[in-house]
Coordinates of C-alpha atoms in Angstrom, one line a residue:
M1 CA -116.1 -69.7 -80.6
R2 CA -117.3 -67.3 -83.3
T3 CA -115.6 -65.9 -86.4
T4 CA -115.6 -62.1 -86.7
T5 CA -114.4 -59.7 -89.4
R6 CA -112.0 -56.8 -89.3
F7 CA -110.9 -54.4 -92.0
S8 CA -109.7 -50.9 -92.5
E9 CA -111.2 -48.3 -95.0
T10 CA -110.2 -44.9 -96.2
M11 CA -112.5 -42.5 -98.1
L12 CA -111.9 -39.0 -99.5
G13 CA -114.3 -36.4 -100.6
T14 CA -115.8 -33.0 -100.1
V15 CA -118.5 -31.5 -97.7
S16 CA -120.5 -28.3 -98.0
L17 CA -120.7 -26.8 -94.5
D18 CA -121.3 -23.2 -93.3
G19 CA -121.2 -21.9 -96.9
H20 CA -117.8 -23.4 -97.6
E21 CA -116.7 -26.4 -99.7
R22 CA -114.1 -28.3 -97.8
S23 CA -112.1 -31.4 -98.3
I24 CA -112.9 -34.4 -96.0
R25 CA -111.1 -37.6 -95.2
L26 CA -112.4 -40.5 -93.2
D27 CA -110.2 -43.5 -91.9
L28 CA -112.0 -46.3 -90.1
D29 CA -111.0 -49.6 -88.5
V30 CA -114.1 -51.7 -88.6
E31 CA -115.0 -54.8 -86.6
T32 CA -118.1 -57.0 -86.9
D33 CA -119.6 -59.3 -84.2
E34 CA -119.8 -62.1 -86.8
L35 CA -118.4 -63.3 -90.1
L36 CA -119.2 -60.8 -92.8
R37 CA -121.6 -62.4 -95.2
P38 CA -122.8 -60.2 -98.2
W39 CA -126.2 -61.8 -98.4
R40 CA -127.0 -61.0 -94.7
T41 CA -127.3 -57.8 -92.7
V42 CA -124.3 -57.5 -90.4
H43 CA -123.8 -54.7 -87.9
A44 CA -120.3 -53.4 -87.1
K45 CA -118.6 -51.0 -84.8
A46 CA -115.7 -48.8 -86.0
K47 CA -113.1 -46.4 -84.6
G48 CA -111.1 -43.9 -86.6
R49 CA -110.2 -40.4 -87.6
I50 CA -112.0 -37.7 -89.6
R51 CA -110.3 -34.6 -91.1
V52 CA -112.1 -31.6 -92.5
T53 CA -109.8 -29.0 -94.0
G54 CA -109.8 -25.8 -91.8
L55 CA -112.3 -27.2 -89.4
T56 CA -111.4 -30.4 -87.5
D57 CA -108.9 -33.3 -87.1
D58 CA -110.7 -35.7 -84.7
S59 CA -109.0 -39.0 -84.0
T60 CA -111.6 -40.2 -81.5
V61 CA -114.4 -41.0 -84.0
T62 CA -116.7 -44.0 -83.2
A63 CA -119.1 -45.2 -85.9
D64 CA -122.0 -47.7 -86.4
L65 CA -122.2 -49.5 -89.7
E66 CA -125.0 -51.5 -91.3
I67 CA -123.5 -53.7 -94.0
S68 CA -126.2 -55.2 -96.2
P69 CA -125.1 -55.0 -99.8
L70 CA -127.5 -57.7 -101.1
K71 CA -130.4 -58.1 -98.6
R72 CA -131.1 -54.3 -98.2
R73 CA -128.8 -53.1 -101.0
R74 CA -127.0 -50.6 -98.8
I75 CA -124.0 -50.0 -96.6
R76 CA -124.9 -47.3 -94.0
Y77 CA -122.5 -45.2 -91.9
R78 CA -123.4 -43.2 -88.9
L79 CA -120.7 -41.4 -86.8
S80 CA -120.3 -38.4 -84.6
F81 CA -117.3 -36.1 -84.3
N82 CA -116.1 -32.8 -82.8
A83 CA -115.7 -29.8 -85.1
G84 CA -114.7 -26.4 -83.7
G85 CA -116.7 -26.8 -80.5
R86 CA -119.7 -28.4 -82.2
R87 CA -120.8 -32.0 -82.1
L88 CA -121.8 -33.1 -85.6
T89 CA -123.3 -36.4 -86.8
L90 CA -122.5 -37.8 -90.2
D91 CA -125.3 -40.1 -91.6
G92 CA -125.2 -41.6 -95.1
W93 CA -125.2 -44.9 -97.1
K94 CA -123.9 -46.4 -100.2
S95 CA -126.8 -47.5 -102.3
V96 CA -125.8 -50.7 -104.0
T97 CA -127.1 -51.4 -107.5
A98 CA -126.4 -54.1 -110.1
L99 CA -126.3 -51.6 -112.9
R100 CA -123.4 -49.6 -111.4
P101 CA -121.8 -52.1 -108.9
V102 CA -118.4 -50.5 -108.6
A103 CA -119.6 -46.8 -108.5
S104 CA -122.4 -47.6 -106.0
M105 CA -120.1 -49.6 -103.7
T106 CA -117.5 -46.8 -103.6
T107 CA -119.7 -43.7 -103.3
L108 CA -121.0 -42.5 -100.0
P109 CA -123.4 -39.5 -100.0
F110 CA -124.0 -38.1 -96.6
T111 CA -125.7 -35.5 -94.5
L112 CA -124.3 -33.6 -91.4
H113 CA -126.6 -32.8 -88.5
E114 CA -126.1 -30.7 -85.4
E115 CA -126.8 -32.1 -81.9
D116 CA -130.4 -31.0 -82.0
G117 CA -131.0 -32.7 -85.3
T118 CA -130.7 -29.6 -87.5
R119 CA -129.2 -30.2 -90.9
A120 CA -125.8 -28.6 -91.1
G121 CA -124.4 -29.7 -94.5
T122 CA -124.1 -32.3 -97.1
G123 CA -121.2 -34.1 -98.9
T124 CA -119.9 -37.1 -100.7
L125 CA -117.1 -39.5 -99.8
R126 CA -115.5 -41.9 -102.3
F127 CA -113.3 -44.9 -101.9
P128 CA -110.3 -44.3 -104.2
L129 CA -109.7 -47.6 -105.9
S130 CA -106.3 -46.7 -107.3
T131 CA -104.6 -46.0 -103.9
S132 CA -106.8 -47.7 -101.4
L133 CA -107.9 -51.0 -102.9
V134 CA -104.8 -53.0 -102.1
P135 CA -104.4 -51.8 -98.5
F136 CA -108.2 -52.4 -98.1
L137 CA -108.0 -56.0 -99.2
R138 CA -104.8 -56.7 -97.2
S139 CA -106.5 -55.3 -94.0
F140 CA -109.1 -58.1 -93.8
R141 CA -108.8 -60.4 -90.8
F142 CA -111.2 -63.1 -89.6
P143 CA -110.2 -63.7 -86.0
R144 CA -112.1 -66.3 -83.9
Q145 CA -113.2 -64.3 -80.8
A146 CA -115.7 -65.9 -78.6
A147 CA -113.8 -66.9 -75.8
Q148 CA -110.3 -66.1 -76.9
V149 CA -109.7 -64.1 -73.7
A150 CA -111.2 -67.0 -71.6
V151 CA -109.1 -69.6 -73.5
H152 CA -105.8 -67.7 -72.8
S153 CA -106.8 -66.9 -69.2
A154 CA -107.3 -70.5 -68.2
P155 CA -104.6 -72.1 -66.0
R156 CA -101.7 -73.8 -67.9
W157 CA -100.1 -75.6 -65.0
N158 CA -100.5 -79.4 -65.5
G159 CA -98.9 -80.7 -62.4
E160 CA -95.3 -80.5 -63.3
N161 CA -92.8 -79.4 -60.6
G162 CA -90.6 -76.4 -61.1
R163 CA -93.1 -74.2 -62.8
T164 CA -94.5 -70.7 -62.3
E165 CA -97.6 -69.2 -63.8
V166 CA -98.7 -65.5 -63.7
W167 CA -101.8 -63.4 -64.4
Y168 CA -101.1 -59.7 -64.2
T169 CA -103.0 -56.6 -65.0
T170 CA -101.8 -52.9 -65.3
L171 CA -103.9 -49.9 -65.9
T172 CA -104.0 -46.1 -65.6
D173 CA -106.9 -44.1 -64.1
P174 CA -107.4 -41.4 -66.8
L175 CA -108.8 -38.9 -64.3
T176 CA -106.2 -39.0 -61.5
G177 CA -103.2 -40.5 -63.3
T178 CA -103.0 -43.3 -60.7
G179 CA -101.4 -46.5 -62.0
I180 CA -102.6 -49.8 -60.8
W181 CA -100.8 -53.2 -60.7
L182 CA -102.5 -56.5 -59.9
H183 CA -100.1 -59.5 -59.8
H184 CA -101.4 -63.1 -59.3
E185 CA -99.0 -66.0 -59.3
V186 CA -98.9 -69.8 -58.9
V187 CA -95.6 -71.5 -57.9
A188 CA -95.0 -75.3 -58.2
P189 CA -91.7 -75.9 -56.2
T190 CA -89.0 -78.0 -57.8
D191 CA -88.8 -80.2 -54.6
G192 CA -92.3 -81.5 -55.2
S193 CA -94.0 -79.5 -52.4
P194 CA -97.7 -78.6 -53.0
P195 CA -98.2 -75.6 -55.4
F196 CA -99.2 -72.4 -53.8
A197 CA -100.9 -69.1 -55.0
H198 CA -99.8 -65.6 -53.9
G199 CA -99.5 -62.1 -55.3
W200 CA -99.9 -58.4 -54.5
V201 CA -101.8 -55.3 -55.4
A202 CA -100.2 -51.9 -55.8
A203 CA -101.3 -48.3 -56.4
F204 CA -99.1 -45.6 -57.9
P205 CA -100.6 -42.2 -57.1
R206 CA -99.5 -39.1 -58.9
S207 CA -98.3 -37.2 -55.8
R208 CA -97.5 -40.0 -53.3
P209 CA -95.1 -42.9 -53.1
P210 CA -96.5 -46.3 -54.3
Q211 CA -98.5 -48.4 -51.9
Y212 CA -98.9 -52.1 -52.0
A213 CA -100.2 -55.2 -50.1
R214 CA -99.4 -58.9 -50.5
F215 CA -101.9 -61.8 -50.4
G216 CA -101.2 -65.5 -49.9
P217 CA -99.6 -67.9 -49.9
Q218 CA -102.6 -70.2 -50.2
P219 CA -103.1 -73.7 -51.5
W220 CA -103.7 -73.8 -55.3
G221 CA -106.8 -75.6 -56.4
K222 CA -106.5 -75.0 -60.2
P223 CA -109.8 -73.4 -61.0
R224 CA -111.2 -73.7 -64.6
D225 CA -111.3 -70.1 -65.7
G226 CA -108.4 -68.2 -64.2
F227 CA -106.8 -67.3 -60.9
L228 CA -109.1 -67.9 -57.9
T229 CA -108.3 -67.8 -54.1
D230 CA -110.4 -67.0 -51.1
D231 CA -109.5 -63.3 -51.3
V232 CA -108.7 -62.5 -54.9
H233 CA -110.2 -63.4 -58.3
A234 CA -108.7 -62.8 -61.7
L235 CA -111.2 -64.2 -64.2
P236 CA -111.5 -63.4 -68.0
D237 CA -113.8 -60.4 -67.5
R238 CA -113.7 -59.7 -63.8
L239 CA -111.0 -58.7 -61.3
A240 CA -111.9 -58.5 -57.6
G241 CA -110.3 -58.8 -54.3
A242 CA -109.8 -57.5 -50.7
V243 CA -106.3 -57.4 -49.1
E244 CA -105.5 -55.3 -46.1
D245 CA -106.7 -51.7 -46.9
F246 CA -107.0 -52.5 -50.6
S247 CA -110.2 -53.6 -52.3
W248 CA -111.2 -53.7 -56.0
E249 CA -114.1 -54.8 -58.2
L250 CA -113.4 -54.3 -61.9
T251 CA -114.9 -55.5 -65.1
E252 CA -112.4 -56.0 -68.0
H253 CA -113.3 -55.5 -71.6
G254 CA -110.8 -56.8 -74.2
T255 CA -110.8 -54.5 -77.2
Q256 CA -108.2 -56.3 -79.4
A257 CA -107.1 -59.7 -80.6
P258 CA -104.4 -61.5 -78.5
L259 CA -100.9 -60.2 -78.8
F260 CA -98.1 -62.8 -78.6
T261 CA -94.9 -60.9 -77.4
F262 CA -93.0 -64.2 -77.7
P263 CA -93.6 -66.5 -80.7
A264 CA -97.1 -68.0 -80.5
W265 CA -95.7 -71.5 -80.7
S266 CA -93.6 -70.8 -77.6
W267 CA -96.8 -70.0 -75.7
R268 CA -98.8 -73.0 -77.0
H269 CA -96.1 -75.6 -76.5
A270 CA -94.0 -74.2 -73.6
L271 CA -90.7 -74.8 -75.5
L272 CA -88.8 -71.8 -74.1
P273 CA -87.7 -71.3 -70.4
A274 CA -90.7 -68.9 -70.2
A275 CA -93.2 -67.1 -72.5
Q276 CA -95.4 -64.0 -72.2
M277 CA -98.6 -63.0 -74.1
L278 CA -101.6 -60.7 -73.8
P279 CA -105.1 -62.3 -74.2
S280 CA -106.2 -58.9 -75.5
G281 CA -103.6 -56.4 -76.7
R282 CA -105.5 -53.6 -75.1
S283 CA -108.3 -53.6 -72.6
T284 CA -110.5 -51.2 -70.6
Y285 CA -111.5 -51.4 -67.0
T286 CA -114.6 -50.1 -65.3
G287 CA -115.5 -50.3 -61.6
T288 CA -114.1 -49.3 -58.2
F289 CA -110.5 -49.5 -56.7
R290 CA -109.9 -48.5 -53.1
F291 CA -106.6 -48.1 -51.2
G292 CA -106.3 -46.4 -47.8
T293 CA -108.8 -43.5 -47.8
T294 CA -108.8 -43.1 -51.6
T295 CA -111.5 -44.4 -53.8
L296 CA -111.2 -44.5 -57.6
S297 CA -114.2 -44.8 -59.8
L298 CA -112.9 -46.0 -63.1
T299 CA -114.7 -45.8 -66.4
D300 CA -112.9 -47.3 -69.5
A301 CA -109.5 -46.9 -67.9
P302 CA -106.9 -48.1 -70.4
G303 CA -104.5 -51.0 -69.7
A304 CA -104.0 -54.7 -70.4
S305 CA -103.8 -58.1 -68.7
A306 CA -100.9 -60.5 -69.5
R307 CA -99.9 -64.0 -68.9
I308 CA -96.6 -65.7 -68.1
Y309 CA -95.8 -69.4 -68.0
G310 CA -92.4 -70.9 -67.5
H311 CA -89.8 -72.3 -65.2
G312 CA -89.2 -69.1 -63.2
N313 CA -87.9 -65.6 -63.6
A314 CA -85.1 -64.5 -65.9
R315 CA -81.6 -63.6 -64.7
R316 CA -82.4 -60.0 -65.6
W317 CA -85.2 -58.5 -67.6
S318 CA -87.2 -55.4 -68.6
W319 CA -90.8 -55.0 -69.6
L320 CA -92.9 -52.2 -71.1
H321 CA -96.6 -51.9 -72.0
A322 CA -97.3 -48.6 -73.7
D323 CA -100.8 -47.5 -74.7
L324 CA -100.0 -45.2 -77.6
G325 CA -103.6 -44.0 -78.3
D326 CA -106.0 -44.6 -81.2
G327 CA -105.8 -48.4 -80.3
D328 CA -102.0 -48.6 -80.9
V329 CA -100.0 -50.5 -78.3
L330 CA -96.3 -51.4 -77.8
E331 CA -95.3 -54.5 -75.8
V332 CA -91.6 -55.1 -75.0
V333 CA -89.8 -57.9 -73.0
A334 CA -86.0 -58.0 -73.0
A335 CA -84.5 -60.8 -70.9
T336 CA -81.5 -63.0 -70.2
S337 CA -82.3 -66.6 -69.3
M338 CA -81.1 -68.5 -66.3
R339 CA -80.1 -71.4 -68.5
P340 CA -76.4 -72.2 -68.3
L341 CA -75.7 -71.7 -72.0
L342 CA -77.8 -68.5 -72.2
R343 CA -77.1 -66.6 -69.0
S344 CA -73.9 -65.0 -70.3
L345 CA -75.6 -63.6 -73.4
P346 CA -77.0 -60.1 -73.8
P347 CA -80.7 -59.6 -73.2
M348 CA -82.9 -61.1 -75.9
V349 CA -85.5 -58.7 -77.1
F350 CA -89.2 -59.4 -78.0
L351 CA -91.0 -56.4 -79.3
R352 CA -94.5 -56.1 -80.8
L353 CA -95.9 -52.8 -82.1
R354 CA -99.6 -53.0 -83.0
R355 CA -100.8 -50.1 -85.2
G356 CA -104.4 -50.6 -86.3
T357 CA -104.7 -54.1 -87.6
T358 CA -101.0 -54.6 -88.4
I359 CA -98.2 -55.8 -86.1
W360 CA -94.5 -54.9 -86.6
P361 CA -92.3 -56.9 -86.9
R362 CA -94.5 -59.5 -88.5
R363 CA -92.9 -62.4 -86.6
A364 CA -91.8 -62.2 -82.9
E365 CA -88.6 -64.2 -83.7
R366 CA -87.4 -61.3 -85.8
T367 CA -86.5 -59.1 -82.8
A368 CA -85.0 -61.9 -80.7
V369 CA -82.6 -63.6 -83.2
G370 CA -82.3 -60.9 -85.9
W371 CA -82.4 -61.2 -89.6
A372 CA -79.3 -60.6 -91.9
G373 CA -77.3 -60.0 -88.7
W374 CA -77.2 -61.1 -85.1
R375 CA -78.7 -58.8 -82.5
R376 CA -80.5 -56.3 -84.8
F377 CA -82.5 -55.5 -81.6
R378 CA -80.6 -54.5 -78.4
A379 CA -81.5 -53.7 -74.9
D380 CA -79.5 -51.5 -72.5
L381 CA -81.0 -52.2 -69.1
G382 CA -80.7 -50.1 -66.0
L383 CA -82.5 -47.7 -63.6
P384 CA -83.9 -45.2 -63.7
S385 CA -83.7 -45.4 -67.5
W386 CA -83.3 -48.1 -70.1
T387 CA -83.6 -48.4 -73.8
V388 CA -84.4 -50.8 -76.6
T389 CA -83.3 -50.2 -80.2
G390 CA -83.7 -52.3 -83.3
R391 CA -84.4 -52.6 -87.0
A392 CA -86.5 -55.0 -89.1
G393 CA -86.9 -54.5 -92.9
L394 CA -87.2 -50.8 -93.8
R395 CA -88.1 -49.7 -90.3
R396 CA -86.2 -49.1 -87.1
I397 CA -87.3 -48.1 -83.6
R398 CA -85.9 -46.6 -80.5
V399 CA -87.7 -47.0 -77.1
E400 CA -86.5 -44.9 -74.2
V401 CA -88.1 -45.6 -70.8
T402 CA -87.7 -43.7 -67.5
Q403 CA -89.0 -45.0 -64.2
P404 CA -89.0 -42.1 -61.8
A405 CA -87.5 -43.2 -58.4
Q406 CA -90.5 -41.7 -56.4
H407 CA -92.9 -43.8 -58.6
T408 CA -91.0 -47.1 -58.6
L409 CA -91.7 -50.0 -56.3
S410 CA -89.3 -52.9 -55.7
L411 CA -90.6 -56.3 -54.7
K412 CA -89.2 -59.8 -54.4
Y413 CA -90.1 -62.9 -56.4
E414 CA -89.6 -66.4 -55.3
D415 CA -88.7 -69.0 -58.0
P416 CA -89.8 -72.6 -57.9
D417 CA -86.3 -73.6 -56.7
G418 CA -86.5 -71.0 -53.9
S419 CA -84.1 -68.5 -55.4
I420 CA -85.0 -64.8 -55.2
A421 CA -85.4 -62.2 -57.9
V422 CA -86.2 -58.5 -57.4
C423 CA -88.3 -56.4 -59.8
S424 CA -88.5 -52.6 -59.8
N425 CA -91.9 -51.7 -61.2
S426 CA -93.5 -48.4 -62.1
E427 CA -97.0 -47.9 -63.4
R428 CA -96.2 -44.2 -63.8
S429 CA -93.3 -44.4 -66.2
D430 CA -92.3 -42.1 -69.0
A431 CA -91.5 -43.4 -72.4
R432 CA -90.4 -41.9 -75.8
I433 CA -90.8 -44.1 -78.8
V434 CA -89.6 -43.1 -82.3
L435 CA -90.4 -45.3 -85.4
E436 CA -88.5 -44.5 -88.5
Q437 CA -88.7 -45.7 -92.1
W438 CA -86.0 -45.9 -94.8
R439 CA -86.8 -43.7 -97.8
G440 CA -83.4 -43.0 -99.2
G441 CA -82.6 -42.0 -95.6
W442 CA -84.2 -42.5 -92.2
R443 CA -87.3 -40.4 -91.8
T444 CA -89.6 -40.3 -88.8
E445 CA -92.8 -42.3 -89.5
A446 CA -94.3 -41.9 -86.0
E447 CA -93.3 -40.6 -82.6
W448 CA -95.0 -41.0 -79.2
T449 CA -94.3 -39.5 -75.8
L450 CA -95.9 -40.9 -72.7
N451 CA -95.7 -38.9 -69.4
G452 CA -96.6 -41.0 -66.4
T453 CA -98.8 -43.5 -68.4
A454 CA -96.3 -46.1 -69.5
H455 CA -96.2 -49.4 -67.5
A456 CA -92.6 -50.6 -67.0
E457 CA -90.3 -52.9 -65.0
V458 CA -86.7 -53.9 -64.5
G459 CA -85.8 -57.1 -62.8
H460 CA -82.5 -58.7 -61.6
R461 CA -80.9 -61.3 -59.4

């Protein structure tokens, strides 16, 4: 287990390029592989956005940083971006001096180079203390990351009867638009029968109906690291299997900290009828996925893996995973429990929106039990469309999901007591998400539209 460092930084300035003086803005989300220590040299990776007036607005920037303010007395930045059909590289560093500590730590002179190394321009970026210092300090996080994914992927079942445990992965092939669903489940029956493992694999092509194959049931041996049977593996960094005319071999790279859709305490202590979480809020997948005569070669396909542990499926539910781009993700679960006192209530909503390094609402309980009013968050479940709306603090959100009939697959779940639930899943769903902020009136803060790349599901008894 190692401690890492994350923070966000904004710098403004000017650049002299092609004979013109232009304004430039750089926004970066930075992550180190270790705890940031000023007396050492620490290397970091960053993603972000660069804007040059009249030339580019590139939100796909990746950067390398060398942070060494005391040992080498510099903080170096090197990043590439697209600008009007050209690929430019920005290279520069803050030269830290004891005589001018504030100025030297907030001023970044840089040079721009063409792809062939030719010098294209020069400029200076500055960290504006008056507007950016407080957000910069508040953005610092020190997550412990070494085996976070492995820890949350390890089996939870401890021998109790009447439990179900799930590992599932959904992703989208960016080249073909094909959605992929891998579902791995362990059921410990309430009657004391031996636990068994089973699941399914499904593909959602753009121009054909969904295809799927089931595997199991097989005896469950409780491996140490994840889900493991004779035919299928779901381990912290590897997904593999061969079932009927499906086969897959994928490596998984978690790119974010865990995301607890339900309150974190409910996952750690199993106090609710069920709980769901993501070992990494967003992941990428590389490898091969085959179904029928189709072979997909995946490279950094976006998606996520999630975990469920509880007593069985809800009375009715909906679920959404939406990759919003730029590392932003939205996870929604709305469900009505099977418990006698809860089954007559409207669906309880758990919604987590991660933007950069912040999560809204701050606490998962907020969307489920409300604040200053019962049911601030509501779900209207149905097919082919369903919605979730809600408000927390000075923000409100509306989520509209459509699961096209031709891209929706219905499958049966078996609970530990033998009862049956049915889910209708689509890995090629559409979604529209509108986030608004109160500023004397409701104003749109952000809006996202996903066409065929949202992962969604509606379940019922």
